[in-house]
Amino acid sequence: MTALPPQPRDGRSGELAANLAAVRARIAAAAQAAGRDPAEVTIIAVSKTMPATDVLAVASLGITDVGENRDQEAGPKFLQCRDAGLRWHFVGQLQRNKAASVARYADVVHSVDRAELVTALDRGAQRCDRHIGVCLQVDLAGGSQPGRGGAPIGQVLGLAELVAGTQNLELLGVMAVAPLGGQPERAFAQLRAISELLVSQHPQATTISAGMSADLEPAIAAGATHVRIGSALFGGRHRSEGNLIQIPATPHAAG
Ligand SMILES: *Cc1c(COP(=O)(O)O)cnc(C)c1O
């Protein structure tokens, strides 16, 4: 029996194509406003809670990078999509005991924020003979928003040294989520300054992973090289008693 690739539901591909076109238009406008080339900005399609069929659909629309935030969901989805040639980004809070599992499929982990994760990811990567890119997640809320992850700013350079000294991890740059209720412009400017400091010591670590559906414009203005886009591409999501329910996309207001 030959297995056909799973297909998305009727109309879904068109919906995703329209959403992607809108996201690309926002990125182009933000890049132009900042005097940047939109080609410098990679979209990571954050497909958490969405089915593998959606991942394959956006891959066929030209998406090359996808992001997930939970190992239990990402592992099986990776297996379902493994022939699509995608780069897999792990963007969520990571527990040390999940690091070895994530190391089996992630190409880049964006949420490295403490020494024990560096060690556990490197060991996991060595075990499956893989090399994994690492972004250091920075806490821009100064510890006032626990549970969202990120290293204190003062620990970033030390963690960078640790990553640089591993066998199978490659230091790519920094990542942050703008603090809730703050001004994303200020947060991303701070991230940019941390990035410049990091690059002065690790010249290849130029990635700035910043910007989500609601704040990709200020992130691009501050130099983001990777934006992590979920709801603007796939539509809204919520979790209910462990079931994943998809709710229809609402057109995202530009700007
Ligand atoms: C969910 C998630 C995103 C995408 O968020 P949207 O607002 O849906 O675009 C980006 N980054 C991280 C770390 C996430 O968990």
PDB file of C-alpha atoms and ligand atoms in Angstrom:
ATOM      1  CA  MET A   1       0.000   0.000   0.000  1.00  0.00           C
ATOM      2  CA  THR A   2       1.414   3.381  -0.926  1.00  0.00           C
ATOM      3  CA  ALA A   3       0.702   6.052   1.635  1.00  0.00           C
ATOM      4  CA  LEU A   4      -0.379   9.354   0.178  1.00  0.00           C
ATOM      5  CA  PRO A   5       0.783  12.372   2.113  1.00  0.00           C
ATOM      6  CA  PRO A   6      -1.957  13.539   4.473  1.00  0.00           C
ATOM      7  CA  GLN A   7      -3.950  16.418   3.053  1.00  0.00           C
ATOM      8  CA  PRO A   8      -5.248  19.467   4.912  1.00  0.00           C
ATOM      9  CA  ARG A   9      -8.999  19.994   5.102  1.00  0.00           C
ATOM     10  CA  ASP A  10     -10.798  21.763   2.260  1.00  0.00           C
ATOM     11  CA  GLY A  11      -9.963  25.415   1.974  1.00  0.00           C
ATOM     12  CA  ARG A  12      -7.174  25.266   4.504  1.00  0.00           C
ATOM     13  CA  SER A  13      -4.352  25.602   1.975  1.00  0.00           C
ATOM     14  CA  GLY A  14      -5.907  28.752   0.552  1.00  0.00           C
ATOM     15  CA  GLU A  15      -6.376  30.171   4.017  1.00  0.00           C
ATOM     16  CA  LEU A  16      -2.747  29.473   4.905  1.00  0.00           C
ATOM     17  CA  ALA A  17      -1.557  30.956   1.605  1.00  0.00           C
ATOM     18  CA  ALA A  18      -3.499  34.163   2.276  1.00  0.00           C
ATOM     19  CA  ASN A  19      -2.210  34.379   5.844  1.00  0.00           C
ATOM     20  CA  LEU A  20       1.364  33.796   4.699  1.00  0.00           C
ATOM     21  CA  ALA A  21       1.050  36.476   2.034  1.00  0.00           C
ATOM     22  CA  ALA A  22      -0.168  38.920   4.698  1.00  0.00           C
ATOM     23  CA  VAL A  23       2.732  38.042   7.017  1.00  0.00           C
ATOM     24  CA  ARG A  24       5.225  38.453   4.178  1.00  0.00           C
ATOM     25  CA  ALA A  25       3.716  41.845   3.343  1.00  0.00           C
ATOM     26  CA  ARG A  26       4.090  42.971   6.962  1.00  0.00           C
ATOM     27  CA  ILE A  27       7.713  41.794   7.013  1.00  0.00           C
ATOM     28  CA  ALA A  28       8.448  43.570   3.730  1.00  0.00           C
ATOM     29  CA  ALA A  29       6.930  46.812   5.007  1.00  0.00           C
ATOM     30  CA  ALA A  30       8.755  46.609   8.339  1.00  0.00           C
ATOM     31  CA  ALA A  31      12.064  45.824   6.626  1.00  0.00           C
ATOM     32  CA  GLN A  32      11.622  48.669   4.188  1.00  0.00           C
ATOM     33  CA  ALA A  33      10.841  51.086   7.018  1.00  0.00           C
ATOM     34  CA  ALA A  34      14.035  49.973   8.756  1.00  0.00           C
ATOM     35  CA  GLY A  35      16.151  50.150   5.610  1.00  0.00           C
ATOM     36  CA  ARG A  36      16.672  46.403   5.665  1.00  0.00           C
ATOM     37  CA  ASP A  37      16.346  43.686   3.050  1.00  0.00           C
ATOM     38  CA  PRO A  38      13.313  41.482   3.863  1.00  0.00           C
ATOM     39  CA  ALA A  39      15.404  38.501   2.779  1.00  0.00           C
ATOM     40  CA  GLU A  40      17.431  38.963   5.992  1.00  0.00           C
ATOM     41  CA  VAL A  41      14.357  37.938   7.990  1.00  0.00           C
ATOM     42  CA  THR A  42      13.480  34.233   8.236  1.00  0.00           C
ATOM     43  CA  ILE A  43       9.947  33.256   9.162  1.00  0.00           C
ATOM     44  CA  ILE A  44       9.731  30.441  11.674  1.00  0.00           C
ATOM     45  CA  ALA A  45       6.206  29.067  11.367  1.00  0.00           C
ATOM     46  CA  VAL A  46       5.249  28.200  14.940  1.00  0.00           C
ATOM     47  CA  SER A  47       2.909  25.268  14.396  1.00  0.00           C
ATOM     48  CA  LYS A  48       2.197  24.359  18.025  1.00  0.00           C
ATOM     49  CA  THR A  49      -1.325  22.922  18.470  1.00  0.00           C
ATOM     50  CA  MET A  50      -1.704  22.699  14.673  1.00  0.00           C
ATOM     51  CA  PRO A  51      -1.767  19.376  12.788  1.00  0.00           C
ATOM     52  CA  ALA A  52       1.084  17.989  10.697  1.00  0.00           C
ATOM     53  CA  THR A  53      -1.055  18.596   7.611  1.00  0.00           C
ATOM     54  CA  ASP A  54      -0.735  22.331   8.279  1.00  0.00           C
ATOM     55  CA  VAL A  55       3.036  22.020   8.533  1.00  0.00           C
ATOM     56  CA  LEU A  56       3.175  20.217   5.186  1.00  0.00           C
ATOM     57  CA  ALA A  57       0.834  22.797   3.666  1.00  0.00           C
ATOM     58  CA  VAL A  58       3.015  25.768   4.686  1.00  0.00           C
ATOM     59  CA  ALA A  59       6.099  23.852   3.551  1.00  0.00           C
ATOM     60  CA  SER A  60       4.553  23.587   0.111  1.00  0.00           C
ATOM     61  CA  LEU A  61       4.026  27.377   0.224  1.00  0.00           C
ATOM     62  CA  GLY A  62       7.748  27.964   0.716  1.00  0.00           C
ATOM     63  CA  ILE A  63       8.147  27.879   4.492  1.00  0.00           C
ATOM     64  CA  THR A  64      11.472  26.227   5.355  1.00  0.00           C
ATOM     65  CA  ASP A  65      11.552  26.661   9.143  1.00  0.00           C
ATOM     66  CA  VAL A  66       9.003  25.504  11.695  1.00  0.00           C
ATOM     67  CA  GLY A  67       8.827  25.989  15.435  1.00  0.00           C
ATOM     68  CA  GLU A  68       7.330  23.961  18.266  1.00  0.00           C
ATOM     69  CA  ASN A  69       7.243  24.508  22.004  1.00  0.00           C
ATOM     70  CA  ARG A  70       6.428  21.121  23.540  1.00  0.00           C
ATOM     71  CA  ASP A  71       8.469  17.965  23.056  1.00  0.00           C
ATOM     72  CA  GLN A  72       5.443  15.660  23.370  1.00  0.00           C
ATOM     73  CA  GLU A  73       3.863  17.379  20.396  1.00  0.00           C
ATOM     74  CA  ALA A  74       6.946  18.216  18.367  1.00  0.00           C
ATOM     75  CA  GLY A  75       8.492  14.724  18.305  1.00  0.00           C
ATOM     76  CA  PRO A  76       5.551  12.967  16.603  1.00  0.00           C
ATOM     77  CA  LYS A  77       4.947  15.919  14.272  1.00  0.00           C
ATOM     78  CA  PHE A  78       8.574  15.867  13.176  1.00  0.00           C
ATOM     79  CA  LEU A  79       8.228  12.165  12.292  1.00  0.00           C
ATOM     80  CA  GLN A  80       5.086  12.850  10.254  1.00  0.00           C
ATOM     81  CA  CYS A  81       6.856  15.633   8.340  1.00  0.00           C
ATOM     82  CA  ARG A  82      10.360  14.273   8.146  1.00  0.00           C
ATOM     83  CA  ASP A  83      10.428  14.025   4.336  1.00  0.00           C
ATOM     84  CA  ALA A  84       9.591  17.725   3.895  1.00  0.00           C
ATOM     85  CA  GLY A  85      13.184  18.873   4.434  1.00  0.00           C
ATOM     86  CA  LEU A  86      12.259  21.428   7.094  1.00  0.00           C
ATOM     87  CA  ARG A  87      14.448  22.978   9.774  1.00  0.00           C
ATOM     88  CA  TRP A  88      12.939  22.376  13.225  1.00  0.00           C
ATOM     89  CA  HIS A  89      13.206  25.047  15.903  1.00  0.00           C
ATOM     90  CA  PHE A  90      12.382  24.340  19.523  1.00  0.00           C
ATOM     91  CA  VAL A  91      11.146  27.629  20.976  1.00  0.00           C
ATOM     92  CA  GLY A  92       9.472  26.652  24.253  1.00  0.00           C
ATOM     93  CA  GLN A  93      10.592  26.305  27.825  1.00  0.00           C
ATOM     94  CA  LEU A  94      12.673  23.162  28.026  1.00  0.00           C
ATOM     95  CA  GLN A  95      13.036  20.836  30.988  1.00  0.00           C
ATOM     96  CA  ARG A  96      16.407  19.199  31.409  1.00  0.00           C
ATOM     97  CA  ASN A  97      14.930  15.706  31.240  1.00  0.00           C
ATOM     98  CA  LYS A  98      13.440  16.504  27.783  1.00  0.00           C
ATOM     99  CA  ALA A  99      16.689  17.794  26.321  1.00  0.00           C
ATOM    100  CA  ALA A 100      17.856  14.410  25.001  1.00  0.00           C
ATOM    101  CA  SER A 101      14.527  13.885  23.262  1.00  0.00           C
ATOM    102  CA  VAL A 102      14.566  17.342  21.682  1.00  0.00           C
ATOM    103  CA  ALA A 103      18.168  16.756  20.555  1.00  0.00           C
ATOM    104  CA  ARG A 104      16.953  13.964  18.284  1.00  0.00           C
ATOM    105  CA  TYR A 105      15.039  16.275  15.930  1.00  0.00           C
ATOM    106  CA  ALA A 106      15.667  19.954  16.705  1.00  0.00           C
ATOM    107  CA  ASP A 107      18.006  21.813  14.375  1.00  0.00           C
ATOM    108  CA  VAL A 108      17.948  24.889  16.600  1.00  0.00           C
ATOM    109  CA  VAL A 109      16.918  25.346  20.236  1.00  0.00           C
ATOM    110  CA  HIS A 110      15.964  28.957  20.992  1.00  0.00           C
ATOM    111  CA  SER A 111      15.245  28.629  24.694  1.00  0.00           C
ATOM    112  CA  VAL A 112      18.612  27.807  26.216  1.00  0.00           C
ATOM    113  CA  ASP A 113      18.762  29.825  29.431  1.00  0.00           C
ATOM    114  CA  ARG A 114      20.808  27.850  31.939  1.00  0.00           C
ATOM    115  CA  ALA A 115      23.969  25.801  32.207  1.00  0.00           C
ATOM    116  CA  GLU A 116      22.282  22.455  32.881  1.00  0.00           C
ATOM    117  CA  LEU A 117      20.450  22.724  29.554  1.00  0.00           C
ATOM    118  CA  VAL A 118      23.671  23.366  27.682  1.00  0.00           C
ATOM    119  CA  THR A 119      25.179  20.219  29.149  1.00  0.00           C
ATOM    120  CA  ALA A 120      22.071  18.080  28.614  1.00  0.00           C
ATOM    121  CA  LEU A 121      21.553  19.218  25.009  1.00  0.00           C
ATOM    122  CA  ASP A 122      25.199  18.664  24.130  1.00  0.00           C
ATOM    123  CA  ARG A 123      25.131  15.199  25.611  1.00  0.00           C
ATOM    124  CA  GLY A 124      21.888  14.394  23.746  1.00  0.00           C
ATOM    125  CA  ALA A 125      23.297  15.735  20.495  1.00  0.00           C
ATOM    126  CA  GLN A 126      26.469  13.680  20.892  1.00  0.00           C
ATOM    127  CA  ARG A 127      24.449  10.553  21.574  1.00  0.00           C
ATOM    128  CA  CYS A 128      22.652  10.830  18.226  1.00  0.00           C
ATOM    129  CA  ASP A 129      25.646  12.306  16.419  1.00  0.00           C
ATOM    130  CA  ARG A 130      23.893  15.549  15.539  1.00  0.00           C
ATOM    131  CA  HIS A 131      24.895  19.198  15.681  1.00  0.00           C
ATOM    132  CA  ILE A 132      22.376  21.640  17.114  1.00  0.00           C
ATOM    133  CA  GLY A 133      22.233  25.415  16.863  1.00  0.00           C
ATOM    134  CA  VAL A 134      21.590  27.308  20.078  1.00  0.00           C
ATOM    135  CA  CYS A 135      20.096  30.708  20.805  1.00  0.00           C
ATOM    136  CA  LEU A 136      20.433  32.001  24.338  1.00  0.00           C
ATOM    137  CA  GLN A 137      17.067  33.148  25.605  1.00  0.00           C
ATOM    138  CA  VAL A 138      17.308  36.431  27.495  1.00  0.00           C
ATOM    139  CA  ASP A 139      14.876  37.523  30.207  1.00  0.00           C
ATOM    140  CA  LEU A 140      14.063  41.137  29.376  1.00  0.00           C
ATOM    141  CA  ALA A 141      11.579  41.443  32.234  1.00  0.00           C
ATOM    142  CA  GLY A 142      14.255  41.389  34.920  1.00  0.00           C
ATOM    143  CA  GLY A 143      12.745  38.361  36.636  1.00  0.00           C
ATOM    144  CA  SER A 144       9.361  40.071  37.060  1.00  0.00           C
ATOM    145  CA  GLN A 145       7.580  37.619  34.753  1.00  0.00           C
ATOM    146  CA  PRO A 146       8.608  34.150  35.947  1.00  0.00           C
ATOM    147  CA  GLY A 147       7.560  31.139  33.911  1.00  0.00           C
ATOM    148  CA  ARG A 148       8.383  32.718  30.570  1.00  0.00           C
ATOM    149  CA  GLY A 149      12.016  31.679  30.639  1.00  0.00           C
ATOM    150  CA  GLY A 150      15.215  33.438  29.778  1.00  0.00           C
ATOM    151  CA  ALA A 151      18.547  33.986  31.473  1.00  0.00           C
ATOM    152  CA  PRO A 152      19.247  37.161  33.412  1.00  0.00           C
ATOM    153  CA  ILE A 153      21.120  39.554  31.133  1.00  0.00           C
ATOM    154  CA  GLY A 154      24.247  39.268  33.292  1.00  0.00           C
ATOM    155  CA  GLN A 155      24.503  35.527  32.622  1.00  0.00           C
ATOM    156  CA  VAL A 156      24.352  35.629  28.830  1.00  0.00           C
ATOM    157  CA  LEU A 157      28.079  35.920  28.123  1.00  0.00           C
ATOM    158  CA  GLY A 158      28.931  33.148  30.577  1.00  0.00           C
ATOM    159  CA  LEU A 159      26.393  30.838  28.960  1.00  0.00           C
ATOM    160  CA  ALA A 160      27.813  31.755  25.562  1.00  0.00           C
ATOM    161  CA  GLU A 161      31.274  30.627  26.695  1.00  0.00           C
ATOM    162  CA  LEU A 162      29.784  27.374  27.891  1.00  0.00           C
ATOM    163  CA  VAL A 163      28.031  26.724  24.562  1.00  0.00           C
ATOM    164  CA  ALA A 164      31.176  27.645  22.633  1.00  0.00           C
ATOM    165  CA  GLY A 165      33.075  25.040  24.624  1.00  0.00           C
ATOM    166  CA  THR A 166      30.736  22.150  23.774  1.00  0.00           C
ATOM    167  CA  GLN A 167      31.350  19.529  21.150  1.00  0.00           C
ATOM    168  CA  ASN A 168      28.001  19.395  19.341  1.00  0.00           C
ATOM    169  CA  LEU A 169      26.327  22.747  19.984  1.00  0.00           C
ATOM    170  CA  GLU A 170      26.806  25.821  17.833  1.00  0.00           C
ATOM    171  CA  LEU A 171      26.177  29.257  19.316  1.00  0.00           C
ATOM    172  CA  LEU A 172      23.894  31.134  16.910  1.00  0.00           C
ATOM    173  CA  GLY A 173      22.746  34.167  18.884  1.00  0.00           C
ATOM    174  CA  VAL A 174      20.019  35.440  21.182  1.00  0.00           C
ATOM    175  CA  MET A 175      16.280  35.048  21.561  1.00  0.00           C
ATOM    176  CA  ALA A 176      13.678  36.903  23.588  1.00  0.00           C
ATOM    177  CA  VAL A 177       9.975  37.328  24.092  1.00  0.00           C
ATOM    178  CA  ALA A 178       8.897  40.919  24.736  1.00  0.00           C
ATOM    179  CA  PRO A 179       7.675  41.311  28.326  1.00  0.00           C
ATOM    180  CA  LEU A 180       3.904  41.441  28.744  1.00  0.00           C
ATOM    181  CA  GLY A 181       2.498  44.902  29.086  1.00  0.00           C
ATOM    182  CA  GLY A 182       5.768  46.646  28.253  1.00  0.00           C
ATOM    183  CA  GLN A 183       6.895  48.503  25.184  1.00  0.00           C
ATOM    184  CA  PRO A 184       8.256  45.984  22.663  1.00  0.00           C
ATOM    185  CA  GLU A 185      10.381  48.724  21.051  1.00  0.00           C
ATOM    186  CA  ARG A 186      12.345  49.172  24.279  1.00  0.00           C
ATOM    187  CA  ALA A 187      12.635  45.446  24.923  1.00  0.00           C
ATOM    188  CA  PHE A 188      13.907  44.702  21.445  1.00  0.00           C
ATOM    189  CA  ALA A 189      16.366  47.601  21.559  1.00  0.00           C
ATOM    190  CA  GLN A 190      17.766  46.073  24.734  1.00  0.00           C
ATOM    191  CA  LEU A 191      18.011  42.690  23.016  1.00  0.00           C
ATOM    192  CA  ARG A 192      19.830  44.326  20.126  1.00  0.00           C
ATOM    193  CA  ALA A 193      22.403  45.782  22.528  1.00  0.00           C
ATOM    194  CA  ILE A 194      22.932  42.352  24.143  1.00  0.00           C
ATOM    195  CA  SER A 195      23.324  40.856  20.672  1.00  0.00           C
ATOM    196  CA  GLU A 196      26.019  43.397  19.790  1.00  0.00           C
ATOM    197  CA  LEU A 197      27.912  42.565  22.954  1.00  0.00           C
ATOM    198  CA  LEU A 198      27.651  38.842  22.220  1.00  0.00           C
ATOM    199  CA  VAL A 199      28.787  39.300  18.619  1.00  0.00           C
ATOM    200  CA  SER A 200      31.812  41.301  19.800  1.00  0.00           C
ATOM    201  CA  GLN A 201      33.006  38.120  21.521  1.00  0.00           C
ATOM    202  CA  HIS A 202      31.456  35.488  19.227  1.00  0.00           C
ATOM    203  CA  PRO A 203      31.406  37.058  15.761  1.00  0.00           C
ATOM    204  CA  GLN A 204      29.371  34.265  14.175  1.00  0.00           C
ATOM    205  CA  ALA A 205      26.528  34.490  16.731  1.00  0.00           C
ATOM    206  CA  THR A 206      24.483  37.004  14.761  1.00  0.00           C
ATOM    207  CA  THR A 207      20.996  35.508  15.088  1.00  0.00           C
ATOM    208  CA  ILE A 208      18.381  37.683  16.773  1.00  0.00           C
ATOM    209  CA  SER A 209      15.238  35.607  17.290  1.00  0.00           C
ATOM    210  CA  ALA A 210      12.575  38.148  18.185  1.00  0.00           C
ATOM    211  CA  GLY A 211       9.080  39.104  17.164  1.00  0.00           C
ATOM    212  CA  MET A 212       5.854  37.138  17.142  1.00  0.00           C
ATOM    213  CA  SER A 213       2.505  37.746  15.408  1.00  0.00           C
ATOM    214  CA  ALA A 214       1.709  40.860  17.426  1.00  0.00           C
ATOM    215  CA  ASP A 215       5.122  42.515  17.478  1.00  0.00           C
ATOM    216  CA  LEU A 216       7.106  41.518  14.422  1.00  0.00           C
ATOM    217  CA  GLU A 217       7.413  45.147  13.241  1.00  0.00           C
ATOM    218  CA  PRO A 218       9.350  46.518  16.243  1.00  0.00           C
ATOM    219  CA  ALA A 219      11.453  43.328  16.254  1.00  0.00           C
ATOM    220  CA  ILE A 220      12.466  43.839  12.639  1.00  0.00           C
ATOM    221  CA  ALA A 221      13.164  47.509  13.358  1.00  0.00           C
ATOM    222  CA  ALA A 222      15.581  46.343  16.077  1.00  0.00           C
ATOM    223  CA  GLY A 223      17.362  43.898  13.782  1.00  0.00           C
ATOM    224  CA  ALA A 224      15.531  40.570  14.177  1.00  0.00           C
ATOM    225  CA  THR A 225      16.867  37.907  11.839  1.00  0.00           C
ATOM    226  CA  HIS A 226      14.199  35.335  12.774  1.00  0.00           C
ATOM    227  CA  VAL A 227      10.562  36.058  13.578  1.00  0.00           C
ATOM    228  CA  ARG A 228       8.489  33.334  15.250  1.00  0.00           C
ATOM    229  CA  ILE A 229       4.988  33.490  13.808  1.00  0.00           C
ATOM    230  CA  GLY A 230       2.105  31.350  15.042  1.00  0.00           C
ATOM    231  CA  SER A 231      -1.386  32.812  15.089  1.00  0.00           C
ATOM    232  CA  ALA A 232      -0.987  35.272  12.200  1.00  0.00           C
ATOM    233  CA  LEU A 233      -0.186  32.300   9.989  1.00  0.00           C
ATOM    234  CA  PHE A 234      -2.255  29.432  11.372  1.00  0.00           C
ATOM    235  CA  GLY A 235      -5.090  31.276  13.091  1.00  0.00           C
ATOM    236  CA  GLY A 236      -5.903  31.403  16.766  1.00  0.00           C
ATOM    237  CA  ARG A 237      -5.379  28.464  19.072  1.00  0.00           C
ATOM    238  CA  HIS A 238      -6.351  27.381  22.501  1.00  0.00           C
ATOM    239  CA  ARG A 239      -5.983  24.276  24.570  1.00  0.00           C
ATOM    240  CA  SER A 240      -8.917  22.768  26.343  1.00  0.00           C
ATOM    241  CA  GLU A 241      -8.524  19.840  28.733  1.00  0.00           C
ATOM    242  CA  GLY A 242      -5.598  18.561  26.741  1.00  0.00           C
ATOM    243  CA  ASN A 243      -7.500  18.591  23.460  1.00  0.00           C
ATOM    244  CA  LEU A 244      -6.177  20.840  20.766  1.00  0.00           C
ATOM    245  CA  ILE A 245      -8.908  22.893  19.216  1.00  0.00           C
ATOM    246  CA  GLN A 246      -8.333  24.987  16.144  1.00  0.00           C
ATOM    247  CA  ILE A 247     -10.298  28.152  15.803  1.00  0.00           C
ATOM    248  CA  PRO A 248     -10.546  29.999  12.501  1.00  0.00           C
ATOM    249  CA  ALA A 249      -7.979  32.570  11.490  1.00  0.00           C
ATOM    250  CA  THR A 250      -8.923  36.171  11.936  1.00  0.00           C
ATOM    251  CA  PRO A 251      -7.264  38.550   9.523  1.00  0.00           C
ATOM    252  CA  HIS A 252      -4.457  40.285  11.367  1.00  0.00           C
ATOM    253  CA  ALA A 253      -4.519  44.048  11.233  1.00  0.00           C
ATOM    254  CA  ALA A 254      -1.422  45.221   9.435  1.00  0.00           C
ATOM    255  CA  GLY A 255       0.989  47.599  11.085  1.00  0.00           C
TER     256      GLY A 255
HETATM  257  C1  LIG B   1       3.729  30.490  20.545  1.00  0.00           C
HETATM  258  C2  LIG B   1       5.034  31.140  20.437  1.00  0.00           C
HETATM  259  C3  LIG B   1       5.294  32.036  19.372  1.00  0.00           C
HETATM  260  C4  LIG B   1       4.275  32.417  18.343  1.00  0.00           C
HETATM  261  O1  LIG B   1       3.293  33.229  18.919  1.00  0.00           O
HETATM  262  P1  LIG B   1       2.158  33.970  18.075  1.00  0.00           P
HETATM  263  O2  LIG B   1       1.769  35.124  18.911  1.00  0.00           O
HETATM  264  O3  LIG B   1       1.066  32.996  17.885  1.00  0.00           O
HETATM  265  O4  LIG B   1       2.771  34.381  16.786  1.00  0.00           O
HETATM  266  C5  LIG B   1       6.567  32.593  19.328  1.00  0.00           C
HETATM  267  N1  LIG B   1       7.499  32.317  20.246  1.00  0.00           N
HETATM  268  C6  LIG B   1       7.280  31.478  21.268  1.00  0.00           C
HETATM  269  C7  LIG B   1       8.361  31.223  22.256  1.00  0.00           C
HETATM  270  C8  LIG B   1       6.041  30.860  21.390  1.00  0.00           C
HETATM  271  O5  LIG B   1       5.818  30.023  22.418  1.00  0.00           O
END
